PDB file of C-alpha atoms in Angstrom:
ATOM      1  CA  MET A   1      91.169 -64.602 -37.352  1.00 67.00           C
ATOM      2  CA  LYS A   2      87.984 -66.584 -36.623  1.00 84.00           C
ATOM      3  CA  ASP A   3      88.691 -70.179 -35.632  1.00 94.00           C
ATOM      4  CA  ILE A   4      87.120 -73.482 -36.705  1.00 96.00           C
ATOM      5  CA  VAL A   5      84.775 -73.497 -33.695  1.00 96.00           C
ATOM      6  CA  TYR A   6      83.375 -70.122 -34.762  1.00 98.00           C
ATOM      7  CA  TRP A   7      82.558 -71.328 -38.296  1.00 98.00           C
ATOM      8  CA  ARG A   8      81.168 -74.631 -37.040  1.00 97.00           C
ATOM      9  CA  GLU A   9      78.725 -72.738 -34.843  1.00 98.00           C
ATOM     10  CA  LYS A  10      77.683 -70.696 -37.867  1.00 98.00           C
ATOM     11  CA  ILE A  11      77.142 -73.951 -39.784  1.00 98.00           C
ATOM     12  CA  ASP A  12      75.143 -75.507 -36.940  1.00 98.00           C
ATOM     13  CA  ASN A  13      72.880 -72.449 -36.839  1.00 98.00           C
ATOM     14  CA  VAL A  14      72.325 -72.308 -40.572  1.00 98.00           C
ATOM     15  CA  ASP A  15      71.678 -76.080 -40.592  1.00 98.00           C
ATOM     16  CA  LEU A  16      68.724 -75.634 -38.256  1.00 98.00           C
ATOM     17  CA  LYS A  17      67.281 -72.973 -40.571  1.00 98.00           C
ATOM     18  CA  ILE A  18      67.790 -75.220 -43.603  1.00 98.00           C
ATOM     19  CA  LEU A  19      66.166 -78.089 -41.682  1.00 98.00           C
ATOM     20  CA  ASP A  20      63.073 -75.980 -40.959  1.00 98.00           C
ATOM     21  CA  LEU A  21      62.758 -74.918 -44.588  1.00 98.00           C
ATOM     22  CA  LEU A  22      63.275 -78.478 -45.860  1.00 98.00           C
ATOM     23  CA  ASN A  23      60.449 -79.586 -43.593  1.00 98.00           C
ATOM     24  CA  SER A  24      58.220 -76.711 -44.748  1.00 98.00           C
ATOM     25  CA  ARG A  25      58.980 -77.723 -48.309  1.00 98.00           C
ATOM     26  CA  ALA A  26      58.111 -81.340 -47.541  1.00 97.00           C
ATOM     27  CA  GLY A  27      54.822 -80.150 -46.015  1.00 97.00           C
ATOM     28  CA  PHE A  28      53.966 -78.270 -49.219  1.00 97.00           C
ATOM     29  CA  ALA A  29      54.847 -81.336 -51.282  1.00 96.00           C
ATOM     30  CA  LEU A  30      52.494 -83.398 -49.124  1.00 96.00           C
ATOM     31  CA  GLU A  31      49.688 -80.938 -49.879  1.00 96.00           C
ATOM     32  CA  ILE A  32      50.359 -81.437 -53.574  1.00 95.00           C
ATOM     33  CA  GLY A  33      50.364 -85.197 -53.003  1.00 94.00           C
ATOM     34  CA  LYS A  34      46.890 -84.977 -51.417  1.00 94.00           C
ATOM     35  CA  ILE A  35      45.530 -83.009 -54.370  1.00 95.00           C
ATOM     36  CA  LYS A  36      47.115 -85.448 -56.834  1.00 93.00           C
ATOM     37  CA  ARG A  37      45.570 -88.419 -55.067  1.00 92.00           C
ATOM     38  CA  LYS A  38      42.181 -86.724 -55.124  1.00 93.00           C
ATOM     39  CA  LEU A  39      42.534 -85.982 -58.837  1.00 94.00           C
ATOM     40  CA  LYS A  40      44.202 -89.357 -59.464  1.00 93.00           C
ATOM     41  CA  ILE A  41      47.316 -87.740 -61.009  1.00 91.00           C
ATOM     42  CA  ALA A  42      50.723 -89.498 -60.885  1.00 89.00           C
ATOM     43  CA  ILE A  43      53.149 -88.299 -58.177  1.00 85.00           C
ATOM     44  CA  TYR A  44      56.118 -88.359 -60.552  1.00 85.00           C
ATOM     45  CA  SER A  45      56.174 -85.254 -62.733  1.00 89.00           C
ATOM     46  CA  PRO A  46      59.428 -84.995 -64.719  1.00 92.00           C
ATOM     47  CA  GLU A  47      58.557 -81.607 -66.250  1.00 95.00           C
ATOM     48  CA  ARG A  48      57.928 -80.101 -62.838  1.00 95.00           C
ATOM     49  CA  GLU A  49      61.236 -81.518 -61.581  1.00 95.00           C
ATOM     50  CA  LYS A  50      63.056 -79.799 -64.414  1.00 97.00           C
ATOM     51  CA  ASP A  51      61.325 -76.540 -63.467  1.00 97.00           C
ATOM     52  CA  VAL A  52      62.488 -76.929 -59.873  1.00 98.00           C
ATOM     53  CA  LEU A  53      66.090 -77.412 -61.016  1.00 98.00           C
ATOM     54  CA  ARG A  54      65.842 -74.475 -63.441  1.00 98.00           C
ATOM     55  CA  ASN A  55      64.476 -72.270 -60.650  1.00 98.00           C
ATOM     56  CA  VAL A  56      67.401 -72.906 -58.307  1.00 98.00           C
ATOM     57  CA  ALA A  57      70.148 -73.108 -60.950  1.00 98.00           C
ATOM     58  CA  GLY A  58      68.955 -69.806 -62.422  1.00 98.00           C
ATOM     59  CA  ALA A  59      69.153 -68.050 -59.055  1.00 98.00           C
ATOM     60  CA  ASN A  60      72.332 -69.635 -57.763  1.00 98.00           C
ATOM     61  CA  PRO A  61      74.853 -67.054 -56.480  1.00 96.00           C
ATOM     62  CA  GLY A  62      77.525 -69.662 -55.534  1.00 97.00           C
ATOM     63  CA  PRO A  63      79.953 -70.639 -54.065  1.00 97.00           C
ATOM     64  CA  LEU A  64      78.166 -73.934 -54.823  1.00 97.00           C
ATOM     65  CA  ASN A  65      78.183 -74.420 -58.582  1.00 97.00           C
ATOM     66  CA  ASN A  66      75.064 -75.402 -60.516  1.00 98.00           C
ATOM     67  CA  SER A  67      76.073 -79.063 -60.726  1.00 97.00           C
ATOM     68  CA  ALA A  68      76.311 -79.212 -56.941  1.00 98.00           C
ATOM     69  CA  VAL A  69      72.997 -77.388 -56.549  1.00 98.00           C
ATOM     70  CA  CYS A  70      71.292 -79.756 -58.995  1.00 98.00           C
ATOM     71  CA  ARG A  71      72.692 -82.824 -57.217  1.00 98.00           C
ATOM     72  CA  LEU A  72      71.394 -81.436 -53.912  1.00 98.00           C
ATOM     73  CA  TYR A  73      67.983 -80.656 -55.343  1.00 98.00           C
ATOM     74  CA  GLU A  74      67.667 -84.048 -57.001  1.00 97.00           C
ATOM     75  CA  ARG A  75      68.049 -85.508 -53.529  1.00 97.00           C
ATOM     76  CA  ILE A  76      65.570 -83.015 -52.030  1.00 97.00           C
ATOM     77  CA  ILE A  77      62.999 -83.818 -54.739  1.00 96.00           C
ATOM     78  CA  ASP A  78      63.642 -87.523 -54.234  1.00 96.00           C
ATOM     79  CA  GLU A  79      62.933 -87.283 -50.504  1.00 96.00           C
ATOM     80  CA  SER A  80      59.736 -85.278 -51.164  1.00 92.00           C
ATOM     81  CA  ARG A  81      58.540 -87.927 -53.578  1.00 92.00           C
ATOM     82  CA  ARG A  82      59.380 -90.703 -51.146  1.00 94.00           C
ATOM     83  CA  LEU A  83      57.346 -88.938 -48.446  1.00 94.00           C
ATOM     84  CA  GLU A  84      54.414 -88.398 -50.827  1.00 90.00           C
ATOM     85  CA  ARG A  85      54.458 -92.106 -51.681  1.00 91.00           C
ATOM     86  CA  GLU A  86      54.534 -93.119 -48.010  1.00 91.00           C
ATOM     87  CA  GLU A  87      51.542 -90.880 -47.287  1.00 88.00           C
ATOM     88  CA  SER A  88      49.779 -92.195 -50.333  1.00 84.00           C
ATOM     89  CA  LEU A  89      50.293 -95.769 -49.115  1.00 87.00           C
ATOM     90  CA  LYS A  90      48.968 -94.871 -45.658  1.00 86.00           C
ATOM     91  CA  ASP A  91      45.908 -93.324 -47.283  1.00 78.00           C
ATOM     92  CA  SER A  92      45.210 -96.319 -49.473  1.00 77.00           C
ATOM     93  CA  ASN A  93      45.557 -98.641 -46.466  1.00 77.00           C
ATOM     94  CA  MET A  94      43.016 -96.476 -44.660  1.00 71.00           C
ATOM     95  CA  ASP A  95      40.720 -96.730 -47.695  1.00 64.00           C
ATOM     96  CA  GLU A  96      40.954-100.528 -47.546  1.00 63.00           C
ATOM     97  CA  ILE A  97      40.123-100.496 -43.835  1.00 62.00           C
ATOM     98  CA  ASN A  98      37.220 -98.146 -44.475  1.00 57.00           C
ATOM     99  CA  ASP A  99      35.892-100.088 -47.462  1.00 57.00           C
TER     100      ASP A  99
ATOM    101  CA  MET B   1      40.948 -75.518 -51.523  1.00 68.00           C
ATOM    102  CA  LYS B   2      44.413 -74.350 -52.618  1.00 84.00           C
ATOM    103  CA  ASP B   3      45.467 -75.827 -55.949  1.00 95.00           C
ATOM    104  CA  ILE B   4      48.720 -77.397 -57.134  1.00 96.00           C
ATOM    105  CA  VAL B   5      49.935 -74.093 -58.611  1.00 96.00           C
ATOM    106  CA  TYR B   6      49.580 -72.409 -55.214  1.00 98.00           C
ATOM    107  CA  TRP B   7      51.732 -75.038 -53.468  1.00 98.00           C
ATOM    108  CA  ARG B   8      54.288 -75.095 -56.271  1.00 97.00           C
ATOM    109  CA  GLU B   9      54.770 -71.344 -55.867  1.00 98.00           C
ATOM    110  CA  LYS B  10      55.285 -71.896 -52.144  1.00 98.00           C
ATOM    111  CA  ILE B  11      57.881 -74.562 -52.965  1.00 98.00           C
ATOM    112  CA  ASP B  12      59.657 -72.322 -55.492  1.00 98.00           C
ATOM    113  CA  ASN B  13      59.888 -69.536 -52.896  1.00 98.00           C
ATOM    114  CA  VAL B  14      61.164 -71.779 -50.140  1.00 98.00           C
ATOM    115  CA  ASP B  15      63.654 -73.335 -52.583  1.00 98.00           C
ATOM    116  CA  LEU B  16      65.282 -69.948 -53.148  1.00 98.00           C
ATOM    117  CA  LYS B  17      65.641 -69.473 -49.383  1.00 98.00           C
ATOM    118  CA  ILE B  18      67.126 -72.955 -49.005  1.00 98.00           C
ATOM    119  CA  LEU B  19      69.488 -72.201 -51.898  1.00 98.00           C
ATOM    120  CA  ASP B  20      70.740 -69.033 -50.181  1.00 98.00           C
ATOM    121  CA  LEU B  21      71.319 -70.848 -46.911  1.00 98.00           C
ATOM    122  CA  LEU B  22      73.069 -73.779 -48.634  1.00 98.00           C
ATOM    123  CA  ASN B  23      75.407 -71.282 -50.259  1.00 98.00           C
ATOM    124  CA  SER B  24      76.011 -69.480 -46.947  1.00 98.00           C
ATOM    125  CA  ARG B  25      76.767 -72.855 -45.415  1.00 98.00           C
ATOM    126  CA  ALA B  26      79.192 -73.662 -48.223  1.00 97.00           C
ATOM    127  CA  GLY B  27      80.903 -70.305 -47.646  1.00 97.00           C
ATOM    128  CA  PHE B  28      81.382 -71.135 -43.952  1.00 97.00           C
ATOM    129  CA  ALA B  29      82.751 -74.556 -44.886  1.00 96.00           C
ATOM    130  CA  LEU B  30      85.237 -72.857 -47.219  1.00 96.00           C
ATOM    131  CA  GLU B  31      86.434 -70.698 -44.317  1.00 96.00           C
ATOM    132  CA  ILE B  32      87.040 -73.866 -42.314  1.00 95.00           C
ATOM    133  CA  GLY B  33      88.863 -75.329 -45.311  1.00 94.00           C
ATOM    134  CA  LYS B  34      91.205 -72.317 -45.396  1.00 94.00           C
ATOM    135  CA  ILE B  35      92.012 -72.681 -41.695  1.00 95.00           C
ATOM    136  CA  LYS B  36      92.578 -76.427 -42.093  1.00 93.00           C
ATOM    137  CA  ARG B  37      94.976 -75.866 -44.975  1.00 92.00           C
ATOM    138  CA  LYS B  38      96.879 -73.306 -42.944  1.00 93.00           C
ATOM    139  CA  LEU B  39      97.090 -75.698 -39.989  1.00 94.00           C
ATOM    140  CA  LYS B  40      97.631 -78.690 -42.319  1.00 93.00           C
ATOM    141  CA  ILE B  41      94.611 -80.575 -40.906  1.00 91.00           C
ATOM    142  CA  ALA B  42      92.712 -83.152 -43.023  1.00 89.00           C
ATOM    143  CA  ILE B  43      89.449 -81.937 -44.614  1.00 85.00           C
ATOM    144  CA  TYR B  44      87.629 -85.166 -43.756  1.00 85.00           C
ATOM    145  CA  SER B  45      86.486 -85.158 -40.155  1.00 89.00           C
ATOM    146  CA  PRO B  46      84.152 -88.081 -39.396  1.00 92.00           C
ATOM    147  CA  GLU B  47      83.485 -87.007 -35.802  1.00 95.00           C
ATOM    148  CA  ARG B  48      82.373 -83.566 -36.943  1.00 95.00           C
ATOM    149  CA  GLU B  49      80.111 -85.123 -39.566  1.00 95.00           C
ATOM    150  CA  LYS B  50      78.416 -87.194 -36.891  1.00 97.00           C
ATOM    151  CA  ASP B  51      77.897 -84.003 -34.858  1.00 97.00           C
ATOM    152  CA  VAL B  52      76.278 -82.311 -37.853  1.00 97.00           C
ATOM    153  CA  LEU B  53      73.861 -85.230 -38.273  1.00 98.00           C
ATOM    154  CA  ARG B  54      73.128 -85.318 -34.543  1.00 98.00           C
ATOM    155  CA  ASN B  55      72.413 -81.569 -34.575  1.00 98.00           C
ATOM    156  CA  VAL B  56      69.787 -81.795 -37.310  1.00 98.00           C
ATOM    157  CA  ALA B  57      68.286 -85.157 -36.321  1.00 98.00           C
ATOM    158  CA  GLY B  58      67.895 -83.906 -32.738  1.00 98.00           C
ATOM    159  CA  ALA B  59      65.996 -80.810 -33.862  1.00 98.00           C
ATOM    160  CA  ASN B  60      63.899 -82.363 -36.613  1.00 98.00           C
ATOM    161  CA  PRO B  61      60.181 -81.510 -36.298  1.00 96.00           C
ATOM    162  CA  GLY B  62      59.145 -83.534 -39.410  1.00 97.00           C
ATOM    163  CA  PRO B  63      57.309 -84.282 -41.660  1.00 97.00           C
ATOM    164  CA  LEU B  64      60.672 -85.510 -42.994  1.00 97.00           C
ATOM    165  CA  ASN B  65      61.810 -88.355 -40.791  1.00 97.00           C
ATOM    166  CA  ASN B  66      65.337 -88.566 -39.398  1.00 98.00           C
ATOM    167  CA  SER B  67      66.477 -91.057 -42.031  1.00 97.00           C
ATOM    168  CA  ALA B  68      65.460 -88.629 -44.768  1.00 98.00           C
ATOM    169  CA  VAL B  69      67.121 -85.724 -42.959  1.00 98.00           C
ATOM    170  CA  CYS B  70      70.339 -87.711 -42.534  1.00 98.00           C
ATOM    171  CA  ARG B  71      70.369 -88.726 -46.208  1.00 98.00           C
ATOM    172  CA  LEU B  72      69.898 -85.064 -47.178  1.00 98.00           C
ATOM    173  CA  TYR B  73      72.636 -83.900 -44.842  1.00 98.00           C
ATOM    174  CA  GLU B  74      75.056 -86.564 -45.985  1.00 97.00           C
ATOM    175  CA  ARG B  75      74.676 -85.071 -49.452  1.00 97.00           C
ATOM    176  CA  ILE B  76      75.046 -81.499 -48.137  1.00 97.00           C
ATOM    177  CA  ILE B  77      78.206 -82.449 -46.233  1.00 96.00           C
ATOM    178  CA  ASP B  78      79.504 -84.270 -49.293  1.00 96.00           C
ATOM    179  CA  GLU B  79      79.055 -81.191 -51.493  1.00 96.00           C
ATOM    180  CA  SER B  80      80.777 -78.993 -48.893  1.00 92.00           C
ATOM    181  CA  ARG B  81      83.721 -81.355 -48.784  1.00 92.00           C
ATOM    182  CA  ARG B  82      83.895 -81.495 -52.564  1.00 94.00           C
ATOM    183  CA  LEU B  83      83.995 -77.678 -52.687  1.00 94.00           C
ATOM    184  CA  GLU B  84      86.676 -77.537 -49.981  1.00 91.00           C
ATOM    185  CA  ARG B  85      88.784 -80.002 -51.977  1.00 91.00           C
ATOM    186  CA  GLU B  86      88.369 -77.997 -55.191  1.00 91.00           C
ATOM    187  CA  GLU B  87      89.476 -74.823 -53.405  1.00 88.00           C
ATOM    188  CA  SER B  88      92.340 -76.681 -51.813  1.00 84.00           C
ATOM    189  CA  LEU B  89      93.481 -77.888 -55.250  1.00 87.00           C
ATOM    190  CA  LYS B  90      93.289 -74.352 -56.664  1.00 86.00           C
ATOM    191  CA  ASP B  91      95.370 -73.126 -53.740  1.00 78.00           C
ATOM    192  CA  SER B  92      98.035 -75.780 -54.156  1.00 77.00           C
ATOM    193  CA  ASN B  93      98.237 -75.031 -57.889  1.00 77.00           C
ATOM    194  CA  MET B  94      98.752 -71.367 -57.008  1.00 71.00           C
ATOM    195  CA  ASP B  95     101.482 -72.412 -54.570  1.00 64.00           C
ATOM    196  CA  GLU B  96     103.244 -74.316 -57.343  1.00 62.00           C
ATOM    197  CA  ILE B  97     103.052 -71.278 -59.626  1.00 62.00           C
ATOM    198  CA  ASN B  98     104.335 -69.036 -56.827  1.00 58.00           C
ATOM    199  CA  ASP B  99     107.137 -71.381 -55.771  1.00 57.00           C
TER     200      ASP B  99
END
């Protein structure tokens, strides 16, 4: 039988892959943030957030159930939005300096 | 310039990859849960949780900062633990039926 150390190593490896993808995702969200700022569209988009949750819940093979997946994705979306807002603030500070 | 739809498709694709890896991770955590039950070790392991956070924070390339990554991983760990507890409960109910 595999021991705890074996499974922990598997978790550590998969965590680094998840980390990379979360950062890629955040990068894509920042691109959307830039476009939204240019077009003066609000960052918060409740319909889009529902679509994101539908996308993952609809494709979820388990063992995590859909409630768990939605809780996780609410946090992921939340962190993306936070990052978009931070970038947006930086940008508007730069605008003030440049004005 | 790429438009919002383009980046949303990129996000939807990466979300499905993250979903798969989160579920793989949960499966590994369940294996650890089984071993812990067999050895009668507590599910909650604060030292291990710190190691998990150190692992991802130490390898984080951004744009998510380490605080965001740690908040995300606290949630991921929390969902793993919740799943382990649910499985553990199922098991102990089965034990009662089998006793």
